[in-house]
Short mmCIF file of C-alpha atoms and ligand atoms in Angstrom, two decimals:
data_model
loop_
_atom_site.label_atom_id
_atom_site.label_comp_id
_atom_site.label_asym_id
_atom_site.label_seq_id
_atom_site.Cartn_x
_atom_site.Cartn_y
_atom_site.Cartn_z
CA MET A 840 110.06 189.90 216.95
CA GLY A 841 106.43 190.06 215.87
CA GLY A 842 105.31 187.67 218.59
CA GLN A 843 106.98 184.72 216.88
CA PRO A 844 107.98 182.05 219.40
CA MET A 845 111.66 181.24 219.21
CA PHE A 846 112.82 177.65 219.60
CA ILE A 847 116.34 177.08 220.77
CA LEU A 848 115.90 173.48 221.86
CA SER A 849 114.74 170.59 219.75
CA GLU A 850 111.18 169.51 220.36
CA ASP A 851 112.29 166.27 221.96
CA SER A 852 114.48 167.77 224.66
CA GLN A 853 113.18 167.79 228.18
CA ARG A 854 113.73 170.64 230.52
CA THR A 855 113.27 170.77 234.28
CA GLN A 856 113.94 174.00 236.08
CA GLY A 857 114.29 175.56 239.51
CA ASP A 858 113.00 173.72 242.57
CA ASP A 859 111.83 170.76 240.50
CA ALA A 860 115.28 170.23 239.04
CA GLN A 861 116.87 170.57 242.45
CA SER A 862 114.54 168.22 244.24
CA SER A 863 114.64 165.54 241.58
CA ASN A 864 118.47 165.63 241.52
CA ILE A 865 118.68 165.49 245.28
CA ALA A 866 116.19 162.65 245.48
CA ALA A 867 118.12 160.66 242.89
CA GLY A 868 121.45 161.22 244.66
CA LYS A 869 119.98 160.27 248.02
CA ALA A 870 118.41 157.13 246.59
CA VAL A 871 121.73 155.87 245.30
CA SER A 872 123.52 156.51 248.53
CA GLU A 873 120.67 154.87 250.44
CA SER A 874 121.14 151.72 248.43
CA VAL A 875 124.59 151.02 249.90
CA ARG A 876 123.93 152.20 253.46
CA THR A 877 123.15 148.83 254.96
CA THR A 878 126.49 147.42 253.79
CA LEU A 879 128.58 149.85 255.86
CA GLY A 880 130.84 148.45 258.53
CA PRO A 881 131.72 145.05 259.96
CA ARG A 882 128.08 144.09 260.49
CA GLY A 883 126.97 145.45 257.13
CA MET A 884 124.98 143.14 254.89
CA ASP A 885 125.82 141.96 251.38
CA LYS A 886 123.94 142.71 248.17
CA MET A 887 123.14 140.25 245.44
CA LEU A 888 123.14 141.83 242.02
CA VAL A 889 121.73 140.08 239.01
CA SER A 890 122.58 141.40 235.55
CA ASP A 891 120.15 141.17 232.63
CA SER A 892 122.16 138.22 231.33
CA GLY A 893 121.65 136.49 234.67
CA ASP A 894 125.17 136.84 236.07
CA VAL A 895 125.14 137.08 239.83
CA VAL A 896 127.50 139.16 241.94
CA ILE A 897 127.37 138.97 245.72
CA THR A 898 129.28 141.75 247.40
CA ASN A 899 129.63 144.12 250.31
CA ASP A 900 131.80 146.54 248.37
CA GLY A 901 130.18 149.94 247.72
CA ALA A 902 132.00 150.64 244.48
CA THR A 903 131.14 147.22 243.09
CA ILE A 904 127.45 147.55 244.01
CA LEU A 905 127.14 150.95 242.37
CA ASP A 906 129.12 149.79 239.38
CA GLU A 907 126.87 146.76 238.85
CA MET A 908 123.68 148.79 239.21
CA ASP A 909 122.33 150.17 235.99
CA ILE A 910 122.01 153.81 237.00
CA GLU A 911 120.68 156.29 234.51
CA HIS A 912 119.77 159.48 236.33
CA PRO A 913 122.62 161.98 235.80
CA ALA A 914 122.64 163.20 239.42
CA ALA A 915 122.58 159.63 240.69
CA GLN A 916 125.45 158.93 238.35
CA MET A 917 127.45 161.61 240.16
CA ILE A 918 127.20 159.64 243.40
CA VAL A 919 128.42 156.57 241.54
CA GLU A 920 131.38 158.68 240.47
CA VAL A 921 132.07 159.57 244.11
CA ALA A 922 132.53 155.85 244.78
CA GLU A 923 134.65 155.45 241.66
CA THR A 924 136.93 158.35 242.59
CA GLN A 925 137.28 156.97 246.09
CA GLU A 926 138.15 153.54 244.66
CA ASP A 927 140.72 155.00 242.26
CA GLU A 928 142.33 157.36 244.76
CA VAL A 929 142.57 155.19 247.88
CA GLY A 930 140.87 151.88 247.10
CA ASP A 931 138.64 151.76 250.18
CA GLY A 932 135.94 153.82 251.88
CA THR A 933 133.59 153.75 248.90
CA THR A 934 130.51 153.14 251.02
CA THR A 935 131.60 155.81 253.49
CA ALA A 936 132.01 158.36 250.70
CA SER A 937 128.69 157.65 249.01
CA VAL A 938 126.71 157.54 252.26
CA LEU A 939 128.24 160.88 253.24
CA ALA A 940 127.44 162.40 249.85
CA GLY A 941 123.80 161.29 250.16
CA GLU A 942 123.48 162.75 253.64
CA LEU A 943 125.05 166.05 252.57
CA LEU A 944 122.37 166.22 249.88
CA SER A 945 119.64 165.43 252.35
CA LYS A 946 120.79 168.20 254.71
CA ALA A 947 121.08 170.58 251.76
CA GLU A 948 117.46 169.85 250.90
CA ASP A 949 116.40 170.93 254.40
CA LEU A 950 118.43 174.12 254.07
CA LEU A 951 116.88 174.90 250.69
CA GLU A 952 113.45 174.48 252.21
CA ASP A 953 114.46 177.00 254.87
CA ASP A 954 115.36 179.40 252.06
CA VAL A 955 119.10 179.20 252.42
CA HIS A 956 120.51 180.06 249.02
CA PRO A 957 122.38 177.28 247.16
CA THR A 958 125.54 179.42 246.97
CA THR A 959 125.48 179.88 250.73
CA ILE A 960 125.16 176.11 251.16
CA VAL A 961 128.06 175.52 248.81
CA GLU A 962 130.27 178.01 250.66
CA GLY A 963 129.34 176.61 254.04
CA TYR A 964 129.98 173.04 252.90
CA HIS A 965 133.40 173.96 251.56
CA GLU A 966 134.31 175.71 254.77
CA ALA A 967 133.13 172.76 256.83
CA ALA A 968 135.05 170.37 254.59
CA SER A 969 138.31 172.12 255.32
CA LEU A 970 137.52 172.02 259.05
CA ALA A 971 136.92 168.29 258.58
CA GLN A 972 140.34 167.89 256.98
CA GLU A 973 141.90 169.71 259.95
CA ALA A 974 140.21 167.23 262.27
CA VAL A 975 141.41 164.25 260.22
CA ARG A 976 145.00 165.51 260.47
CA ALA A 977 144.62 166.18 264.20
CA ASN A 978 143.39 162.64 264.77
CA ALA A 979 146.26 160.91 262.99
CA LEU A 980 148.07 158.48 265.26
CA ASP A 981 151.41 159.65 266.63
CA GLU A 982 152.92 156.22 266.89
CA GLU A 983 155.17 154.76 264.25
CA ILE A 984 153.42 152.85 261.46
CA ASP A 985 154.96 149.44 262.09
CA GLU A 986 153.80 146.03 260.88
CA ASP A 987 151.50 145.67 263.85
CA VAL A 988 149.65 148.87 262.91
CA LEU A 989 149.55 147.81 259.26
CA ARG A 990 148.02 144.45 260.19
CA LYS A 991 145.28 146.24 262.13
CA VAL A 992 144.56 148.54 259.21
CA ALA A 993 144.34 145.54 256.84
CA GLU A 994 142.11 143.63 259.23
CA THR A 995 139.80 146.61 259.77
CA SER A 996 139.23 146.90 256.02
CA MET A 997 138.37 143.19 255.75
CA THR A 998 136.10 142.64 258.74
CA GLY A 999 132.58 142.02 257.57
CA LYS A 1000 133.68 141.06 254.08
CA GLY A 1001 132.91 137.61 252.80
CA THR A 1002 136.36 136.09 252.96
CA GLY A 1003 135.32 132.44 252.93
CA ASP A 1004 136.56 130.24 255.73
CA VAL A 1005 139.71 132.22 256.43
CA ALA A 1006 140.07 134.61 259.37
CA ALA A 1007 140.63 138.28 258.50
CA GLU A 1008 143.58 138.09 260.90
CA ASP A 1009 145.40 135.52 258.75
CA LEU A 1010 144.63 137.38 255.55
CA ALA A 1011 145.91 140.60 257.12
CA GLU A 1012 149.17 138.80 257.84
CA THR A 1013 149.51 137.79 254.18
CA VAL A 1014 148.57 141.27 252.98
CA VAL A 1015 151.18 143.00 255.15
CA ALA A 1016 153.86 140.47 254.18
CA THR A 1017 153.00 141.17 250.54
CA VAL A 1018 153.24 144.94 250.82
CA THR A 1019 156.44 144.92 252.88
CA HIS A 1020 157.97 142.52 250.36
CA VAL A 1021 157.69 145.05 247.54
CA GLN A 1022 158.36 148.09 249.70
CA GLU A 1023 161.50 150.02 248.77
CA ASN A 1024 162.49 152.53 251.43
CA ASP A 1025 159.13 154.18 252.05
CA HIS A 1026 157.76 153.62 248.62
CA VAL A 1027 155.40 150.89 247.46
CA ASP A 1028 154.65 150.45 243.79
CA ARG A 1029 151.14 149.00 243.96
CA SER A 1030 151.37 147.78 240.37
CA ASN A 1031 153.94 145.21 241.52
CA ILE A 1032 151.22 143.43 243.48
CA THR A 1033 148.67 141.23 241.74
CA VAL A 1034 145.80 139.31 243.25
CA ARG A 1035 145.13 136.07 241.40
CA THR A 1036 142.19 133.87 242.18
CA GLN A 1037 141.74 130.15 241.73
CA THR A 1038 138.62 128.25 242.62
CA GLY A 1039 138.67 124.79 244.12
CA GLY A 1040 140.28 124.75 247.52
CA SER A 1041 139.81 126.48 250.80
CA SER A 1042 140.21 130.22 251.30
CA SER A 1043 142.67 129.48 254.07
CA ALA A 1044 145.10 128.25 251.40
CA THR A 1045 145.38 131.87 250.23
CA ASP A 1046 149.03 132.75 250.26
CA LEU A 1047 151.77 135.07 249.08
CA VAL A 1048 153.72 133.91 246.05
CA GLU A 1049 156.99 135.74 245.59
CA GLY A 1050 156.69 136.05 241.87
CA VAL A 1051 154.04 135.88 239.21
CA ILE A 1052 151.44 133.29 238.31
CA VAL A 1053 150.33 132.98 234.72
CA ASP A 1054 147.57 130.98 233.15
CA GLU A 1055 149.80 128.90 230.88
CA GLU A 1056 150.50 125.25 230.30
CA PRO A 1057 153.54 123.52 228.77
CA ALA A 1058 153.53 123.43 224.99
CA HIS A 1059 154.34 119.69 224.96
CA ASP A 1060 153.48 116.83 227.30
CA ASN A 1061 157.06 115.62 227.50
CA MET A 1062 158.42 118.90 228.75
CA PRO A 1063 159.54 119.15 232.39
CA ARG A 1064 156.83 120.49 234.71
CA SER A 1065 159.24 122.16 237.02
CA VAL A 1066 162.67 123.70 236.51
CA GLY A 1067 164.91 124.87 239.36
CA THR A 1068 166.91 128.13 239.00
CA PRO A 1069 166.11 128.44 235.31
CA THR A 1070 167.35 131.04 232.86
CA VAL A 1071 164.29 132.45 231.12
CA ALA A 1072 163.70 133.76 227.60
CA VAL A 1073 160.66 135.72 226.44
CA VAL A 1074 160.14 135.71 222.67
CA ASP A 1075 157.56 137.90 220.94
CA ASN A 1076 157.13 135.82 217.82
CA ASP A 1077 156.34 132.38 216.45
CA ILE A 1078 158.85 129.57 216.48
CA ASP A 1079 157.97 128.28 213.09
CA LEU A 1080 159.22 128.09 209.55
CA LYS A 1081 159.79 131.47 207.99
CA GLU A 1082 157.93 130.34 204.88
CA SER A 1083 155.04 128.33 206.10
CA SER A 1084 155.09 124.91 204.44
CA ILE A 1085 151.42 125.21 203.61
CA ASP A 1086 151.98 128.23 201.42
CA ALA A 1087 155.23 127.15 199.86
CA GLU A 1088 154.96 125.35 196.61
CA TYR A 1089 157.42 122.67 195.80
CA ASN A 1090 157.89 121.52 192.36
CA ILE A 1091 158.66 117.99 193.15
CA THR A 1092 159.63 115.68 190.41
CA GLU A 1093 161.71 113.18 192.29
CA ALA A 1094 161.38 111.54 195.67
CA ASP A 1095 164.76 112.93 196.66
CA GLN A 1096 163.56 116.45 196.30
CA LEU A 1097 160.73 115.86 198.75
CA ASN A 1098 163.13 114.46 201.28
CA GLU A 1099 165.41 117.40 200.71
CA ALA A 1100 162.63 119.89 201.29
CA MET A 1101 161.57 118.16 204.47
CA ALA A 1102 165.13 118.00 205.72
CA ALA A 1103 165.52 121.72 205.07
CA GLU A 1104 162.44 122.47 207.14
CA GLU A 1105 163.65 120.24 209.91
CA GLU A 1106 167.02 122.00 209.85
CA GLU A 1107 165.39 125.40 210.12
CA LEU A 1108 163.30 124.43 213.15
CA LYS A 1109 166.22 122.64 214.77
CA GLY A 1110 168.26 125.79 214.20
CA TYR A 1111 165.86 127.81 216.36
CA VAL A 1112 165.88 125.22 219.10
CA ASP A 1113 169.70 125.03 218.92
CA ARG A 1114 169.94 128.75 219.33
CA ILE A 1115 167.66 128.72 222.42
CA ASP A 1116 169.61 125.80 223.86
CA SER A 1117 173.05 127.20 223.10
CA ILE A 1118 172.50 130.52 224.85
CA GLY A 1119 171.35 128.53 227.85
CA ALA A 1120 167.62 129.27 228.16
CA LYS A 1121 165.88 126.54 230.16
CA VAL A 1122 162.38 128.03 230.02
CA VAL A 1123 160.93 129.92 227.03
CA PHE A 1124 157.74 131.97 226.96
CA VAL A 1125 156.61 132.55 223.39
CA THR A 1126 153.80 134.98 222.58
CA GLY A 1127 153.26 133.37 219.16
CA ASP A 1128 152.85 129.73 218.17
CA ILE A 1129 155.44 127.00 218.28
CA ALA A 1130 155.55 124.50 215.40
CA ASP A 1131 154.77 120.94 216.52
CA ARG A 1132 158.18 119.60 215.50
CA ALA A 1133 159.91 122.45 217.32
CA LYS A 1134 157.93 121.56 220.47
CA ALA A 1135 159.19 117.99 220.24
CA PHE A 1136 162.79 119.16 219.80
CA LEU A 1137 162.47 121.50 222.77
CA ALA A 1138 161.00 118.72 224.90
CA LYS A 1139 163.84 116.40 223.90
CA ARG A 1140 166.37 118.99 225.12
CA GLY A 1141 164.52 119.26 228.43
CA ILE A 1142 163.45 122.83 227.74
CA LEU A 1143 160.10 123.97 229.17
CA ALA A 1144 158.27 126.12 226.63
CA PHE A 1145 154.94 127.95 226.68
CA GLU A 1146 153.18 129.19 223.55
CA SER A 1147 150.46 131.80 222.89
CA VAL A 1148 151.47 133.63 226.06
CA GLY A 1149 149.31 136.73 226.53
CA ASP A 1150 150.95 140.11 226.26
CA ASP A 1151 150.25 141.00 229.91
CA ASP A 1152 151.68 137.71 231.08
CA ALA A 1153 154.78 138.18 228.93
CA LYS A 1154 155.22 141.62 230.41
CA SER A 1155 154.98 140.45 234.01
CA ILE A 1156 157.25 137.46 233.41
CA ALA A 1157 159.84 139.74 231.84
CA SER A 1158 159.59 142.17 234.74
CA ALA A 1159 159.75 139.42 237.38
CA THR A 1160 162.72 137.60 235.88
CA GLY A 1161 164.57 140.58 234.44
CA ALA A 1162 164.36 139.10 230.92
CA SER A 1163 164.19 141.39 227.89
CA ARG A 1164 161.57 140.49 225.33
CA ALA A 1165 163.22 139.41 222.08
CA GLY A 1166 161.54 140.14 218.76
CA SER A 1167 162.41 136.68 217.44
CA VAL A 1168 164.62 133.70 218.23
CA ASP A 1169 167.24 135.10 215.82
CA ASP A 1170 167.40 138.27 217.88
CA LEU A 1171 167.66 136.41 221.17
CA ALA A 1172 170.96 137.07 222.94
CA GLU A 1173 172.40 135.80 226.19
CA ASP A 1174 171.91 139.07 228.01
CA ASP A 1175 168.19 139.02 227.17
CA LEU A 1176 167.75 136.11 229.55
CA GLY A 1177 166.19 136.48 232.96
CA GLU A 1178 166.40 134.28 236.01
CA ALA A 1179 164.09 132.77 238.59
CA ASP A 1180 164.41 130.46 241.58
CA GLU A 1181 161.87 128.08 240.21
CA ILE A 1182 159.33 127.79 237.45
CA SER A 1183 156.72 125.14 237.94
CA VAL A 1184 153.43 124.14 236.42
CA GLN A 1185 150.70 123.23 238.88
CA LYS A 1186 147.33 121.74 238.21
CA PHE A 1187 144.15 123.01 239.90
CA GLY A 1188 141.14 121.04 238.76
CA ASP A 1189 141.10 121.50 235.00
CA ASP A 1190 143.34 124.56 235.08
CA GLU A 1191 147.08 124.60 234.79
CA LEU A 1192 149.03 127.55 236.12
CA ALA A 1193 152.69 128.40 235.72
CA PHE A 1194 154.38 129.79 238.84
CA VAL A 1195 157.42 131.95 238.20
CA GLU A 1196 158.97 132.35 241.62
CA GLY A 1197 161.88 134.29 243.06
CA GLY A 1198 162.92 136.07 239.90
CA THR A 1199 166.10 138.13 240.21
CA ALA A 1200 164.18 141.32 239.59
CA ALA A 1201 161.47 139.91 241.85
CA ARG A 1202 159.67 142.98 243.00
CA SER A 1203 156.53 141.48 241.50
CA VAL A 1204 154.51 139.43 243.92
CA THR A 1205 151.14 137.72 243.74
CA VAL A 1206 148.55 137.04 246.37
CA PHE A 1207 147.18 133.67 245.35
CA ALA A 1208 143.59 133.68 246.56
CA ARG A 1209 141.74 130.38 246.90
CA GLY A 1210 138.11 129.64 247.52
CA GLY A 1211 135.46 127.02 246.98
CA THR A 1212 133.43 128.84 244.35
CA GLU A 1213 133.80 131.82 242.10
CA HIS A 1214 131.52 133.95 244.31
CA VAL A 1215 133.87 133.34 247.21
CA THR A 1216 137.06 134.02 245.26
CA ASP A 1217 135.59 137.15 243.65
CA GLU A 1218 134.62 138.70 246.97
CA LEU A 1219 137.91 137.55 248.51
CA GLU A 1220 139.75 139.24 245.65
CA ARG A 1221 137.91 142.52 246.31
CA ALA A 1222 138.60 142.27 250.05
CA LEU A 1223 142.29 141.58 249.41
CA ASN A 1224 142.57 144.45 246.96
CA ASP A 1225 140.96 146.80 249.51
CA ALA A 1226 143.30 145.56 252.22
CA LEU A 1227 146.37 145.96 250.01
CA ASP A 1228 145.23 149.48 249.13
CA VAL A 1229 144.67 150.54 252.74
CA VAL A 1230 148.05 149.20 253.82
CA VAL A 1231 149.72 151.14 251.01
CA ALA A 1232 147.65 154.22 251.98
CA ALA A 1233 148.60 153.82 255.65
CA LEU A 1234 152.26 153.97 254.64
CA GLY A 1235 151.58 157.29 252.89
CA GLU A 1236 152.22 160.62 254.56
CA ASP A 1237 148.71 161.03 256.02
CA GLY A 1238 149.12 158.04 258.30
CA VAL A 1239 146.27 156.32 260.13
CA VAL A 1240 143.29 157.44 262.22
CA PRO A 1241 140.98 155.59 264.61
CA GLY A 1242 138.12 153.81 262.81
CA ALA A 1243 134.68 152.64 263.94
CA GLY A 1244 133.22 156.13 263.54
CA ALA A 1245 135.58 157.73 266.08
CA THR A 1246 137.23 160.04 263.57
CA GLU A 1247 133.81 161.08 262.27
CA ILE A 1248 132.68 161.95 265.81
CA ALA A 1249 135.81 164.07 266.21
CA ILE A 1250 135.25 165.72 262.82
CA ALA A 1251 131.64 166.67 263.65
CA ASP A 1252 132.69 167.99 267.04
CA HIS A 1253 135.46 170.14 265.55
CA ILE A 1254 133.15 171.58 262.90
CA ARG A 1255 130.43 172.40 265.46
CA SER A 1256 132.83 174.16 267.78
CA GLU A 1257 134.18 176.30 264.92
CA ALA A 1258 130.71 176.99 263.48
CA ALA A 1259 129.88 179.44 266.27
CA SER A 1260 132.33 181.97 264.87
CA ILE A 1261 130.91 181.77 261.34
CA GLU A 1262 128.56 184.60 260.48
CA GLY A 1263 125.16 184.61 258.83
CA ARG A 1264 123.26 181.77 257.23
CA LYS A 1265 126.50 180.10 256.22
CA GLN A 1266 126.71 178.96 259.83
CA LEU A 1267 123.61 176.85 259.23
CA ALA A 1268 125.29 175.13 256.30
CA VAL A 1269 128.44 174.46 258.31
CA GLU A 1270 126.38 172.94 261.11
CA ALA A 1271 124.39 170.91 258.61
CA PHE A 1272 127.66 169.46 257.34
CA ALA A 1273 128.56 168.34 260.87
CA ASP A 1274 125.13 166.72 261.19
CA ALA A 1275 125.68 164.96 257.88
CA VAL A 1276 128.99 163.49 259.09
CA ASP A 1277 127.08 161.94 262.01
CA VAL A 1278 125.37 159.64 259.52
CA LEU A 1279 128.48 157.46 259.47
CA PRO A 1280 128.62 156.53 263.19
CA ARG A 1281 124.81 156.41 263.18
CA THR A 1282 124.80 153.93 260.31
CA LEU A 1283 127.56 151.83 261.88
CA ALA A 1284 125.45 151.73 265.07
CA SER A 1285 122.23 150.76 263.34
CA ASN A 1286 123.95 148.12 261.18
CA THR A 1287 125.30 146.68 264.42
CA GLY A 1288 121.80 146.47 265.84
CA MET A 1289 122.10 149.41 268.23
CA ASP A 1290 119.62 152.23 268.47
CA PRO A 1291 121.29 154.93 266.34
CA ILE A 1292 120.06 157.91 268.38
CA ASP A 1293 121.08 156.44 271.75
CA ALA A 1294 124.41 155.38 270.28
CA LEU A 1295 125.12 158.89 269.01
CA VAL A 1296 124.34 160.41 272.39
CA ASP A 1297 126.59 157.87 274.13
CA LEU A 1298 129.36 158.36 271.59
CA ARG A 1299 129.35 162.11 272.13
CA SER A 1300 129.47 161.87 275.90
CA GLU A 1301 132.23 159.24 275.75
CA PHE A 1302 134.09 161.51 273.32
CA GLU A 1303 133.72 164.45 275.76
CA SER A 1304 135.18 162.48 278.64
CA GLU A 1305 137.72 160.22 276.90
CA GLY A 1306 138.59 162.18 273.76
CA ARG A 1307 137.91 159.16 271.55
CA ALA A 1308 134.87 156.95 271.01
CA GLY A 1309 133.68 154.52 268.37
CA ILE A 1310 131.14 151.78 267.73
CA ILE A 1311 132.94 148.54 268.39
CA SER A 1312 131.12 145.53 267.09
CA GLU A 1313 131.23 142.76 269.62
CA GLY A 1314 129.62 139.45 268.77
CA GLN A 1315 125.96 140.06 268.01
CA THR A 1316 125.87 143.69 269.10
CA GLY A 1317 127.96 146.80 269.46
CA ILE A 1318 129.51 148.68 272.35
CA ILE A 1319 130.95 152.16 272.73
CA GLY A 1320 134.70 151.99 273.13
CA ASP A 1321 138.12 153.21 272.11
CA PRO A 1322 138.87 151.86 268.61
CA LEU A 1323 142.60 151.93 269.34
CA GLU A 1324 142.12 149.40 272.12
CA TYR A 1325 140.33 147.12 269.69
CA GLY A 1326 142.77 147.70 266.86
CA VAL A 1327 140.21 149.35 264.55
CA LEU A 1328 142.27 151.67 262.35
CA ASP A 1329 141.66 153.29 258.97
CA PRO A 1330 144.11 155.15 256.75
CA ALA A 1331 143.64 158.92 257.11
CA ALA A 1332 143.65 159.15 253.32
CA VAL A 1333 140.34 157.22 253.21
CA LYS A 1334 138.64 159.87 255.38
CA ARG A 1335 140.32 162.77 253.60
CA GLU A 1336 139.25 161.52 250.20
CA ALA A 1337 135.71 160.66 251.35
CA VAL A 1338 135.17 164.20 252.66
CA GLU A 1339 136.65 165.68 249.51
CA SER A 1340 134.70 163.69 246.94
CA ALA A 1341 131.39 163.72 248.86
CA THR A 1342 131.61 167.51 249.27
CA GLU A 1343 132.46 167.99 245.64
CA ALA A 1344 129.58 165.88 244.32
CA SER A 1345 126.94 167.23 246.72
CA THR A 1346 127.81 170.87 246.12
CA MET A 1347 127.83 170.30 242.41
CA ILE A 1348 124.32 168.82 242.56
CA VAL A 1349 123.02 171.61 244.82
CA ARG A 1350 124.23 174.27 242.39
CA ILE A 1351 122.18 172.88 239.49
CA ASP A 1352 118.85 174.60 238.87
CA ASP A 1353 118.21 173.61 235.32
CA VAL A 1354 118.33 170.22 233.65
CA ILE A 1355 118.13 170.20 229.89
CA ALA A 1356 118.10 166.71 228.51
CA ALA A 1357 118.37 165.88 224.85
CA GLU A 1358 116.12 163.08 223.79
P1 ADP B 1022 133.73 151.31 253.10
O1 ADP B 1022 133.29 150.92 251.73
O2 ADP B 1022 133.40 152.72 253.40
O3 ADP B 1022 135.14 150.96 253.38
P2 ADP B 1022 133.08 149.26 254.97
O4 ADP B 1022 131.88 148.38 254.94
O5 ADP B 1022 134.39 148.66 254.66
O6 ADP B 1022 132.79 150.47 254.06
O7 ADP B 1022 133.10 149.90 256.43
C1 ADP B 1022 134.12 150.75 256.83
C2 ADP B 1022 133.86 151.26 258.23
O8 ADP B 1022 133.76 150.19 259.17
C3 ADP B 1022 135.00 152.15 258.70
O9 ADP B 1022 134.47 153.28 259.32
C4 ADP B 1022 135.72 151.26 259.72
O10 ADP B 1022 136.40 152.02 260.70
C5 ADP B 1022 134.58 150.47 260.29
N1 ADP B 1022 135.03 149.22 260.92
C6 ADP B 1022 135.77 148.25 260.39
N2 ADP B 1022 136.00 147.25 261.29
C7 ADP B 1022 135.38 147.60 262.42
C8 ADP B 1022 135.21 146.99 263.71
N3 ADP B 1022 135.75 145.81 264.01
N4 ADP B 1022 134.47 147.64 264.63
C9 ADP B 1022 133.89 148.81 264.31
N5 ADP B 1022 134.01 149.44 263.13
C10 ADP B 1022 134.74 148.85 262.20
MG1 MG B 1023 136.05 149.16 253.51
#
């Protein structure tokens, strides 16, 4: 090669290799996970996030915090993805998953310093993770998942969240009623449940609406604001002249001709309204525009019409009422009509909302969340969505496990007792995994104001004697107790997914020994 240097990377790329790459990745991952640690559990604190445009988000939700943070480091980004996966898969446990991932990285760093090879760490972590899954399954509650259990699961997911002036207990009631309303046999289609927020009002006014709520107002002031047991049409077009009068050119030579032209237009519009009226539609949702004269005709016939209805709204109205969306008024037939118990327009401050309740196909339901300000309703919406997700997850085949760190204590114990039979240095990695899991009860304890080391010691001895022990937050401090007695329950799927995604991300980061970044 004649001593010529060979360039395979552009001059601008940056390359970090070996220990440097590893330690910078681990540090970045740990930093991200550290940032959400103090929000874990019922006594966790909130974060205020300010975007560069000055928008403020106040939240306790791990996924939201990480999503709002502008994270650039690729390894840190992987921890953000842990939270995202957790959010997508089960909807709760995002802080748990990212805190665990960070601690797995931290323990891996110690192992690397002790010269345990990355591959050995990865193998040990995977082995420990499957032991953890065994422990999750073994800790699933035997009892039947009835509404009482579901309420506890919902309440557990909401304690410590900013839910305004409403008690988590009452919200849990609404959440369970919502899920059981759409439940068919054992199946819940989560997409049938929407959370809709409206500011102005107290959070305690949050309630289940058996139907959909859309942000629409009547097309004309003289239209009825409420229609009982209406037949409903959804039209995906304008209700207007086929040839817009603006474009059409009339060659008018006599006054009669002008009158004639106007009469023809009037006839055309009346024809559309006649058609709607004659097939018996009492409420019409139109995705396009409605001509002013047509609005007046509709109002005169006592028909409630909405124009410029968004596509999503049209879709949910159709699904709630059983209406088929017609391409135009001409295409509209009697069997396209849907039904509802009531459609009413209600005013909230400056906003008008249309409530479509008790549709015949009414699997669609809405949790109507109220709150004084947007910060309150936003956080309430996140809390409700988490609670809805955990209730749906609890109905899944994995069932529920004790919360408050009790399952984590059982997981760590199971891993440690199996570690003894694992040979070589891998044993160290398996044990390190168990130590990493301890971060969850430790963090719950310290966020509750307890000494984390003392709490862990007490938890373990209580676990030895009673078989179950968690950090129960009681007023200003925490006590060691049986979470089942205090109704602290989490879906098993939350723990399963947290172990899975945290293991995946941390092992992926540990395996990297070379970072090549293009400019
Ligand atoms: P995540 O984003 O991981 O869901 P949370 O802040 O919601 O984080 O905290 C969840 C943890 O708090 C779970 O381990 C849960 O069991 C625990 N927890 C919830 N309510 C209580 C309670 N009343 N007492 C003790 N622990 C609780
Ligand atoms: Mg939670």
